[in-house]
mmCIF file of C-alpha atoms and ligand atoms in Angstrom:
data_model
loop_
_atom_site.group_PDB
_atom_site.id
_atom_site.type_symbol
_atom_site.label_atom_id
_atom_site.label_comp_id
_atom_site.label_asym_id
_atom_site.label_seq_id
_atom_site.Cartn_x
_atom_site.Cartn_y
_atom_site.Cartn_z
ATOM 1 C CA MET L 171 3.989 3.598 24.401
ATOM 2 C CA ILE L 172 2.458 3.287 21.007
ATOM 3 C CA ILE L 173 2.429 5.880 18.245
ATOM 4 C CA GLY L 174 -0.387 5.657 15.768
ATOM 5 C CA ILE L 175 -0.501 7.139 12.178
ATOM 6 C CA GLU L 176 -3.733 7.835 10.219
ATOM 7 C CA CYS L 177 -3.351 8.302 6.481
ATOM 8 C CA THR L 178 -6.248 6.677 4.704
ATOM 9 C CA ALA L 179 -7.710 9.543 3.064
ATOM 10 C CA HIS L 180 -7.621 13.190 3.550
ATOM 11 C CA THR L 181 -6.094 13.455 6.974
ATOM 12 C CA PHE L 182 -2.694 12.760 8.090
ATOM 13 C CA GLY L 183 -2.705 12.318 12.068
ATOM 14 C CA VAL L 184 -0.339 11.157 14.743
ATOM 15 C CA GLY L 185 -1.281 10.089 18.172
ATOM 16 C CA ILE L 186 0.353 8.644 21.014
ATOM 17 C CA VAL L 187 -1.087 6.296 23.723
ATOM 18 C CA ASP L 188 0.109 4.842 26.896
ATOM 19 C CA LYS L 189 -1.967 2.262 28.814
ATOM 20 C CA GLY L 190 -5.188 3.327 27.183
ATOM 21 C CA LYS L 191 -4.379 6.990 27.698
ATOM 22 C CA ILE L 192 -3.999 9.477 24.742
ATOM 23 C CA LEU L 193 -1.408 11.776 25.194
ATOM 24 C CA ALA L 194 -1.197 13.399 22.079
ATOM 25 C CA ASN L 195 -3.483 13.605 18.980
ATOM 26 C CA VAL L 196 -2.554 16.052 15.986
ATOM 27 C CA ARG L 197 -3.671 16.139 12.593
ATOM 28 C CA ASP L 198 -3.481 18.088 9.249
ATOM 29 C CA MET L 199 -6.248 17.732 6.638
ATOM 30 C CA TYR L 200 -5.828 17.971 2.947
ATOM 31 C CA VAL L 201 -8.609 20.104 1.314
ATOM 32 C CA PRO L 202 -8.908 20.058 -2.246
ATOM 33 C CA ALA L 203 -8.969 23.357 -4.155
ATOM 34 C CA SER L 204 -12.401 22.361 -5.790
ATOM 35 C CA GLY L 205 -14.246 19.303 -6.010
ATOM 36 C CA GLY L 206 -13.561 15.986 -4.095
ATOM 37 C CA ILE L 207 -10.302 14.368 -3.033
ATOM 38 C CA VAL L 208 -7.439 13.791 -5.648
ATOM 39 C CA PRO L 209 -5.653 10.750 -4.158
ATOM 40 C CA MET L 210 -2.282 11.606 -5.508
ATOM 41 C CA GLU L 211 -2.609 15.263 -4.042
ATOM 42 C CA SER L 212 -3.568 14.095 -0.698
ATOM 43 C CA ALA L 213 -0.640 11.590 -0.641
ATOM 44 C CA LYS L 214 1.688 14.418 -1.440
ATOM 45 C CA HIS L 215 0.057 16.441 1.334
ATOM 46 C CA HIS L 216 0.818 13.468 3.739
ATOM 47 C CA ARG L 217 4.344 13.336 2.621
ATOM 48 C CA GLU L 218 4.877 17.104 3.211
ATOM 49 C CA VAL L 219 3.224 17.135 6.809
ATOM 50 C CA SER L 220 4.221 13.864 8.211
ATOM 51 C CA GLU L 221 7.569 14.766 9.804
ATOM 52 C CA ARG L 222 6.305 17.921 11.209
ATOM 53 C CA LEU L 223 3.473 16.156 12.819
ATOM 54 C CA TRP L 224 5.350 13.360 14.169
ATOM 55 C CA ASN L 225 7.480 15.839 16.092
ATOM 56 C CA GLU L 226 4.417 17.746 17.254
ATOM 57 C CA ALA L 227 2.802 14.647 18.781
ATOM 58 C CA LEU L 228 6.091 13.734 20.630
ATOM 59 C CA ALA L 229 6.387 17.208 22.058
ATOM 60 C CA LYS L 230 2.934 17.394 23.034
ATOM 61 C CA ALA L 231 3.264 14.040 24.839
ATOM 62 C CA GLY L 232 6.379 15.259 26.283
ATOM 63 C CA ILE L 233 8.440 11.979 25.389
ATOM 64 C CA ASP L 234 11.382 10.990 23.542
ATOM 65 C CA GLU L 235 10.750 8.801 20.605
ATOM 66 C CA LYS L 236 13.095 6.105 21.995
ATOM 67 C CA LYS L 237 10.178 5.450 24.440
ATOM 68 C CA ILE L 238 8.092 4.263 21.443
ATOM 69 C CA GLU L 239 7.372 0.597 21.533
ATOM 70 C CA ALA L 240 5.668 0.171 18.310
ATOM 71 C CA ILE L 241 4.035 2.130 15.353
ATOM 72 C CA ALA L 242 0.405 1.558 14.672
ATOM 73 C CA LEU L 243 -0.348 2.372 11.296
ATOM 74 C CA SER L 244 -3.687 2.527 9.393
ATOM 75 C CA ASN L 245 -3.009 0.377 6.460
ATOM 76 C CA ALA L 246 -6.569 -0.353 5.456
ATOM 77 C CA PRO L 247 -8.887 0.338 3.957
ATOM 78 C CA GLY L 248 -8.262 3.722 2.008
ATOM 79 C CA LEU L 249 -7.040 5.507 -0.980
ATOM 80 C CA SER L 250 -3.759 3.601 -2.340
ATOM 81 C CA PRO L 251 -1.574 6.707 -2.805
ATOM 82 C CA CYS L 252 -2.370 7.916 0.715
ATOM 83 C CA LEU L 253 -2.017 4.444 2.239
ATOM 84 C CA ILE L 254 1.411 4.260 0.451
ATOM 85 C CA ALA L 255 2.598 7.568 1.869
ATOM 86 C CA GLY L 256 1.754 6.495 5.312
ATOM 87 C CA LEU L 257 3.350 3.127 4.786
ATOM 88 C CA HIS L 258 6.527 4.603 3.678
ATOM 89 C CA PHE L 259 6.787 6.974 6.543
ATOM 90 C CA ALA L 260 6.021 4.450 9.118
ATOM 91 C CA LYS L 261 8.588 1.903 7.706
ATOM 92 C CA GLU L 262 11.309 4.606 7.719
ATOM 93 C CA LYS L 263 10.484 5.430 11.283
ATOM 94 C CA ALA L 264 10.178 1.895 12.449
ATOM 95 C CA LYS L 265 13.550 0.905 11.018
ATOM 96 C CA LYS L 266 15.199 4.061 12.537
ATOM 97 C CA LEU L 267 13.711 3.235 16.087
ATOM 98 C CA GLY L 268 14.172 -0.491 15.640
ATOM 99 C CA VAL L 269 10.423 -1.141 16.425
ATOM 100 C CA GLN L 270 7.804 -3.223 14.700
ATOM 101 C CA ILE L 271 4.463 -2.109 13.169
ATOM 102 C CA VAL L 272 0.846 -2.952 14.150
ATOM 103 C CA PRO L 273 -1.555 -2.711 11.026
ATOM 104 C CA VAL L 274 -4.649 -1.376 12.230
ATOM 105 C CA ASN L 275 -8.064 -1.283 10.189
ATOM 106 C CA HIS L 276 -9.185 2.093 9.962
ATOM 107 C CA CYS L 277 -13.002 1.204 10.607
ATOM 108 C CA ILE L 278 -12.362 -0.859 13.506
ATOM 109 C CA ALA L 279 -10.378 1.918 15.015
ATOM 110 C CA HIS L 280 -13.474 4.112 14.951
ATOM 111 C CA LEU L 281 -15.184 1.290 16.781
ATOM 112 C CA GLU L 282 -12.605 0.503 19.380
ATOM 113 C CA ILE L 283 -12.139 4.275 20.260
ATOM 114 C CA GLY L 284 -15.541 4.127 21.730
ATOM 115 C CA ARG L 285 -13.845 2.161 24.664
ATOM 116 C CA SER L 286 -12.037 5.361 25.645
ATOM 117 C CA VAL L 287 -15.448 6.941 26.569
ATOM 118 C CA GLY L 288 -16.682 3.822 28.316
ATOM 119 C CA ALA L 289 -18.296 1.634 25.797
ATOM 120 C CA THR L 290 -17.490 -2.101 26.256
ATOM 121 C CA ASP L 291 -19.220 -3.996 23.478
ATOM 122 C CA PRO L 292 -21.066 -1.526 21.073
ATOM 123 C CA VAL L 293 -22.581 -1.299 17.731
ATOM 124 C CA LEU L 294 -20.743 1.492 15.588
ATOM 125 C CA LEU L 295 -22.726 3.789 13.526
ATOM 126 C CA TYR L 296 -19.822 4.916 11.438
ATOM 127 C CA ALA L 297 -21.057 7.860 9.247
ATOM 128 C CA SER L 298 -18.262 9.640 7.505
ATOM 129 C CA GLY L 299 -17.468 11.046 4.122
ATOM 130 C CA ALA L 300 -16.819 7.887 2.242
ATOM 131 C CA ASN L 301 -17.992 5.223 4.656
ATOM 132 C CA THR L 302 -21.429 4.530 6.029
ATOM 133 C CA GLN L 303 -21.515 1.256 7.763
ATOM 134 C CA ILE L 304 -23.173 -0.398 10.893
ATOM 135 C CA ILE L 305 -20.327 -2.525 12.478
ATOM 136 C CA ALA L 306 -20.237 -4.768 15.536
ATOM 137 C CA PHE L 307 -18.118 -7.307 16.960
ATOM 138 C CA ALA L 308 -20.114 -10.766 16.854
ATOM 139 C CA SER L 309 -19.084 -14.304 16.838
ATOM 140 C CA GLY L 310 -15.287 -13.705 16.528
ATOM 141 C CA LYS L 311 -15.360 -11.046 13.816
ATOM 142 C CA TYR L 312 -16.152 -7.396 13.410
ATOM 143 C CA ARG L 313 -19.211 -7.751 11.023
ATOM 144 C CA ILE L 314 -20.565 -5.328 8.768
ATOM 145 C CA PHE L 315 -24.424 -5.479 9.582
ATOM 146 C CA GLY L 316 -25.564 -2.713 7.037
ATOM 147 C CA GLU L 317 -23.888 -0.217 5.015
ATOM 148 C CA THR L 318 -24.826 2.244 2.153
ATOM 149 C CA LEU L 319 -25.400 0.645 -1.364
ATOM 150 C CA ASP L 320 -24.051 3.791 -3.148
ATOM 151 C CA LEU L 321 -22.899 6.943 -1.573
ATOM 152 C CA GLY L 322 -21.376 7.664 1.886
ATOM 153 C CA ILE L 323 -23.699 9.853 4.063
ATOM 154 C CA GLY L 324 -21.098 12.536 4.131
ATOM 155 C CA ASN L 325 -20.161 12.410 0.338
ATOM 156 C CA PHE L 326 -24.060 12.596 -0.200
ATOM 157 C CA ILE L 327 -24.390 15.759 1.853
ATOM 158 C CA ASP L 328 -21.242 17.333 0.345
ATOM 159 C CA LYS L 329 -22.387 16.775 -3.282
ATOM 160 C CA PHE L 330 -25.684 18.243 -2.639
ATOM 161 C CA ALA L 331 -24.123 21.163 -0.852
ATOM 162 C CA ARG L 332 -21.678 21.654 -3.826
ATOM 163 C CA HIS L 333 -24.849 21.496 -6.159
ATOM 164 C CA ALA L 334 -26.361 24.297 -4.081
ATOM 165 C CA GLY L 335 -22.903 26.421 -4.244
ATOM 166 C CA MET L 336 -22.422 25.943 -0.405
ATOM 167 C CA GLY L 337 -18.700 24.836 -0.856
ATOM 168 C CA PHE L 338 -16.843 21.991 0.887
ATOM 169 C CA PRO L 339 -17.425 20.525 3.509
ATOM 170 C CA GLY L 340 -20.971 20.980 3.349
ATOM 171 C CA GLY L 341 -21.954 19.019 6.497
ATOM 172 C CA PRO L 342 -21.573 21.969 8.763
ATOM 173 C CA LYS L 343 -23.233 24.379 6.382
ATOM 174 C CA ILE L 344 -26.346 22.152 5.895
ATOM 175 C CA GLU L 345 -26.309 21.818 9.735
ATOM 176 C CA ALA L 346 -26.549 25.413 10.118
ATOM 177 C CA ALA L 347 -28.959 25.936 7.338
ATOM 178 C CA ALA L 348 -31.323 23.249 8.772
ATOM 179 C CA LYS L 349 -31.751 25.346 12.054
ATOM 180 C CA THR L 350 -34.615 27.707 10.398
ATOM 181 C CA GLY L 351 -36.082 24.914 7.871
ATOM 182 C CA LYS L 352 -39.304 23.283 7.546
ATOM 183 C CA TYR L 353 -39.980 19.730 6.606
ATOM 184 C CA ILE L 354 -40.523 18.770 3.021
ATOM 185 C CA ASP L 355 -42.518 15.477 2.995
ATOM 186 C CA ASP L 356 -41.139 14.458 -0.431
ATOM 187 C CA LEU L 357 -37.743 12.750 -0.170
ATOM 188 C CA PRO L 358 -37.182 9.070 -0.619
ATOM 189 C CA TYR L 359 -36.659 7.353 2.591
ATOM 190 C CA SER L 360 -34.359 4.397 1.307
ATOM 191 C CA ILE L 361 -33.442 1.486 3.819
ATOM 192 C CA LYS L 362 -33.414 -2.158 3.118
ATOM 193 C CA GLY L 363 -32.785 -4.240 6.112
ATOM 194 C CA MET L 364 -29.898 -2.550 7.494
ATOM 195 C CA ASP L 365 -28.568 -1.076 4.051
ATOM 196 C CA VAL L 366 -29.281 2.416 3.101
ATOM 197 C CA SER L 367 -29.184 4.342 -0.245
ATOM 198 C CA PHE L 368 -28.883 8.181 -0.805
ATOM 199 C CA SER L 369 -28.538 8.623 -4.531
ATOM 200 C CA GLY L 370 -32.436 8.864 -4.900
ATOM 201 C CA MET L 371 -32.621 11.522 -2.321
ATOM 202 C CA GLN L 372 -29.748 13.543 -3.815
ATOM 203 C CA THR L 373 -31.498 13.613 -7.282
ATOM 204 C CA LYS L 374 -34.721 14.661 -5.593
ATOM 205 C CA LEU L 375 -33.066 17.259 -3.480
ATOM 206 C CA GLN L 376 -31.130 18.776 -6.716
ATOM 207 C CA GLN L 377 -34.348 18.672 -8.555
ATOM 208 C CA LEU L 378 -36.197 20.774 -5.759
ATOM 209 C CA TYR L 379 -33.051 23.016 -5.444
ATOM 210 C CA ASP L 380 -33.366 23.797 -9.069
ATOM 211 C CA LYS L 381 -37.109 24.523 -9.084
ATOM 212 C CA GLY L 382 -36.517 27.149 -6.421
ATOM 213 C CA ALA L 383 -37.114 25.375 -2.921
ATOM 214 C CA LYS L 384 -35.434 27.044 0.147
ATOM 215 C CA LEU L 385 -32.049 25.877 1.060
ATOM 216 C CA GLU L 386 -33.012 25.936 4.831
ATOM 217 C CA ASP L 387 -35.922 23.727 3.881
ATOM 218 C CA LEU L 388 -33.985 21.294 1.902
ATOM 219 C CA SER L 389 -31.187 21.291 4.491
ATOM 220 C CA TYR L 390 -33.752 20.538 7.460
ATOM 221 C CA SER L 391 -35.440 17.883 5.195
ATOM 222 C CA LEU L 392 -32.263 16.045 4.302
ATOM 223 C CA GLN L 393 -31.315 15.700 7.942
ATOM 224 C CA GLU L 394 -34.767 14.672 9.060
ATOM 225 C CA THR L 395 -34.877 11.963 6.371
ATOM 226 C CA ALA L 396 -31.299 10.803 6.021
ATOM 227 C CA PHE L 397 -30.390 10.713 9.654
ATOM 228 C CA PRO L 398 -33.379 8.540 10.680
ATOM 229 C CA MET L 399 -32.576 6.034 8.081
ATOM 230 C CA LEU L 400 -29.105 5.535 9.772
ATOM 231 C CA VAL L 401 -30.577 5.610 13.274
ATOM 232 C CA GLU L 402 -33.097 3.020 11.975
ATOM 233 C CA ALA L 403 -30.288 0.576 10.585
ATOM 234 C CA ALA L 404 -28.199 1.115 13.781
ATOM 235 C CA GLU L 405 -31.299 0.145 15.988
ATOM 236 C CA ARG L 406 -31.943 -2.826 13.760
ATOM 237 C CA ALA L 407 -28.279 -4.000 14.509
ATOM 238 C CA MET L 408 -28.506 -3.392 18.139
ATOM 239 C CA ALA L 409 -32.090 -5.685 18.264
ATOM 240 C CA HIS L 410 -30.401 -8.234 16.205
ATOM 241 C CA THR L 411 -27.160 -8.560 18.303
ATOM 242 C CA GLY L 412 -28.864 -7.720 21.489
ATOM 243 C CA LYS L 413 -26.199 -5.010 22.273
ATOM 244 C CA LYS L 414 -26.972 -2.267 24.690
ATOM 245 C CA GLU L 415 -24.507 0.178 23.261
ATOM 246 C CA LEU L 416 -24.253 2.545 20.410
ATOM 247 C CA VAL L 417 -21.096 4.397 19.266
ATOM 248 C CA LEU L 418 -20.917 7.066 16.784
ATOM 249 C CA GLY L 419 -17.837 7.590 14.519
ATOM 250 C CA GLY L 420 -16.999 9.569 11.352
ATOM 251 C CA GLY L 421 -17.088 13.224 10.539
ATOM 252 C CA VAL L 422 -21.044 13.370 10.047
ATOM 253 C CA GLY L 423 -21.120 12.114 13.749
ATOM 254 C CA CYS L 424 -20.325 15.758 14.618
ATOM 255 C CA ASN L 425 -23.642 16.892 13.736
ATOM 256 C CA ALA L 426 -25.579 17.586 16.798
ATOM 257 C CA ARG L 427 -29.060 16.516 15.263
ATOM 258 C CA LEU L 428 -27.665 13.107 14.410
ATOM 259 C CA GLN L 429 -26.211 12.868 17.890
ATOM 260 C CA GLU L 430 -29.735 13.797 19.141
ATOM 261 C CA MET L 431 -31.532 11.190 17.301
ATOM 262 C CA CYS L 432 -28.998 8.486 18.403
ATOM 263 C CA ARG L 433 -29.511 9.579 22.109
ATOM 264 C CA ILE L 434 -33.221 9.415 21.851
ATOM 265 C CA MET L 435 -33.199 6.108 20.100
ATOM 266 C CA CYS L 436 -30.773 4.614 22.760
ATOM 267 C CA GLU L 437 -33.009 6.066 25.703
ATOM 268 C CA GLU L 438 -36.085 4.291 24.114
ATOM 269 C CA ARG L 439 -34.526 1.115 24.110
ATOM 270 C CA GLU L 440 -32.493 1.529 27.295
ATOM 271 C CA ALA L 441 -29.356 1.328 25.707
ATOM 272 C CA LYS L 442 -26.214 3.692 26.194
ATOM 273 C CA PHE L 443 -25.063 6.021 23.706
ATOM 274 C CA PHE L 444 -21.418 7.009 23.389
ATOM 275 C CA CYS L 445 -20.209 9.881 21.420
ATOM 276 C CA PRO L 446 -16.309 10.525 21.439
ATOM 277 C CA GLU L 447 -15.353 14.108 21.316
ATOM 278 C CA ARG L 448 -15.060 15.535 17.866
ATOM 279 C CA GLN L 449 -11.130 15.029 17.580
ATOM 280 C CA TYR L 450 -11.854 11.391 17.953
ATOM 281 C CA LEU L 451 -15.016 11.138 15.707
ATOM 282 C CA ILE L 452 -13.046 12.337 12.510
ATOM 283 C CA ASP L 453 -10.157 10.685 11.204
ATOM 284 C CA ASN L 454 -7.233 10.826 13.615
ATOM 285 C CA GLY L 455 -4.132 9.177 14.797
ATOM 286 C CA GLY L 456 -5.272 8.736 18.402
ATOM 287 C CA MET L 457 -7.807 6.170 17.543
ATOM 288 C CA ILE L 458 -5.257 4.289 15.502
ATOM 289 C CA ALA L 459 -2.660 4.376 18.409
ATOM 290 C CA TYR L 460 -5.681 3.381 20.713
ATOM 291 C CA THR L 461 -6.441 0.271 18.737
ATOM 292 C CA GLY L 462 -2.889 -0.505 17.922
ATOM 293 C CA GLU L 463 -2.029 -0.620 21.660
ATOM 294 C CA ILE L 464 -4.908 -3.387 22.312
ATOM 295 C CA MET L 465 -3.577 -5.353 19.319
ATOM 296 C CA PHE L 466 0.122 -4.898 20.427
ATOM 297 C CA ASN L 467 -0.610 -6.142 24.022
ATOM 298 C CA SER L 468 -2.110 -9.448 22.390
ATOM 299 C CA GLY L 469 1.095 -9.791 20.431
ATOM 300 C CA ILE L 470 0.239 -8.478 17.161
ATOM 301 C CA LYS L 471 3.109 -6.714 15.639
ATOM 302 C CA MET L 472 5.093 -7.294 12.120
ATOM 303 C CA GLU L 473 8.601 -6.421 10.913
ATOM 304 C CA ALA L 474 8.291 -3.130 8.889
ATOM 305 C CA ASP L 475 9.364 -5.146 5.750
ATOM 306 C CA LYS L 476 6.451 -7.352 6.018
ATOM 307 C CA VAL L 477 3.824 -4.805 6.211
ATOM 308 C CA ASP L 478 1.839 -3.803 3.298
ATOM 309 C CA ILE L 479 -1.192 -1.830 2.477
ATOM 310 C CA ALA L 480 -4.724 -3.291 1.806
ATOM 311 C CA PRO L 481 -6.939 -0.558 0.257
ATOM 312 C CA ARG L 482 -9.848 -2.764 -0.041
ATOM 313 C CA GLU L 483 -9.813 -4.816 3.159
ATOM 314 C CA ARG L 484 -13.352 -5.199 4.427
ATOM 315 C CA THR L 485 -13.709 -4.885 8.364
ATOM 316 C CA ASP L 486 -15.149 -8.373 8.318
ATOM 317 C CA ASP L 487 -11.883 -9.739 6.485
ATOM 318 C CA VAL L 488 -9.702 -8.887 9.404
ATOM 319 C CA LYS L 489 -8.574 -11.918 11.375
ATOM 320 C CA VAL L 490 -9.334 -10.971 15.090
ATOM 321 C CA THR L 491 -7.150 -12.568 17.685
ATOM 322 C CA TRP L 492 -7.113 -9.885 20.187
ATOM 323 C CA ARG L 493 -10.537 -10.014 21.466
HETATM 324 P P1 AMP F 1724 -14.765 11.983 7.659
HETATM 325 O O1 AMP F 1724 -14.673 11.415 6.194
HETATM 326 O O2 AMP F 1724 -15.063 11.051 8.625
HETATM 327 O O3 AMP F 1724 -13.383 12.790 7.838
HETATM 328 O O4 AMP F 1724 -15.778 13.105 7.658
HETATM 329 C C1 AMP F 1724 -16.066 14.196 6.733
HETATM 330 C C2 AMP F 1724 -17.389 14.324 6.464
HETATM 331 O O5 AMP F 1724 -18.130 14.716 7.447
HETATM 332 C C3 AMP F 1724 -17.726 15.394 5.227
HETATM 333 O O6 AMP F 1724 -18.618 14.729 4.328
HETATM 334 C C4 AMP F 1724 -18.245 16.469 6.075
HETATM 335 O O7 AMP F 1724 -19.504 17.186 5.300
HETATM 336 C C5 AMP F 1724 -19.043 15.808 7.120
HETATM 337 N N1 AMP F 1724 -19.469 16.645 8.326
HETATM 338 C C6 AMP F 1724 -18.390 17.227 9.110
HETATM 339 N N2 AMP F 1724 -19.308 18.128 10.035
HETATM 340 C C7 AMP F 1724 -20.537 17.836 9.867
HETATM 341 C C8 AMP F 1724 -21.768 18.112 10.368
HETATM 342 N N3 AMP F 1724 -21.730 18.990 11.500
HETATM 343 N N4 AMP F 1724 -22.953 17.739 9.824
HETATM 344 C C9 AMP F 1724 -22.832 16.857 8.830
HETATM 345 N N5 AMP F 1724 -21.907 16.365 8.240
HETATM 346 C C10 AMP F 1724 -20.566 16.753 8.851
HETATM 347 MG MG1 MG F 1725 -12.813 7.761 9.023
#
């Protein structure tokens, strides 16, 4: 029985997993009053909600905390104050329960949760607020095949939405507005190999908006330009690695149009598309516990005092001994 803690950015989440089955997955998200995340405030949020969510997860799973064998913690990568808040909480609990900590890379957890819906060896399209990466396990490592060279896809969408006065988070509002929009054939489609870039498109969208273009048309065109870039990069990684599975991860993965594009691409190349349900697409403790259990079962665990945060740890820096 593994309990997992997610704390890398805006979400504090607690999940409980037993033999690959997720028994609880609760979360609470810090929402800034205006603008983007203030790391210190998000960390304060995490400290305030951690105990409550811990108890909620245990109650939901219907287990006594004495049954916990280890605590999985998302110790990398992320915002330092948030990671520290999670680390302190995990250490305190680990010492109290006399268990060890399994340090889990957040991005790898987005890939591994794909196993819970049937993927075995997928390419991950990780499309979240700050992160946009194409990741797959190849030759002994989780490798990053492509990534954004500037903004994460979600931050790009949110920035444009903020410019257009739509509020945060912008993704769902852009998705709704896109439903009645028309295509504007004028946005930069920017992909180099498997890397993508969004800042040119962001500038163009803002210019068009300021000149009076319809928000519906801009939203539709944003989706019809930015998402194919992601799908093209993911397809290239699949072709390169010879993998026949795609998993979607991250909050932008909640977008039905992005899911549809992924599904069509996979059908066309006779591959399988796996989209975890929403609660496992967004940041969550369930995926940390799920990945933590796989690592724990292969002997990876540390004394609480030895665990540290690794804010900038890249997925391909992780020494993998459990696959
Ligand atoms: P994450 O960083 O993974 O928690 O994801 C948060 C990001 O997902 C934010 O930038 C949201 O705007 C974005 N998002 C959430 N729902 C949608 C959606 N339906 N379409 C596009 N983006 C979305
Ligand atoms: Mg994430």
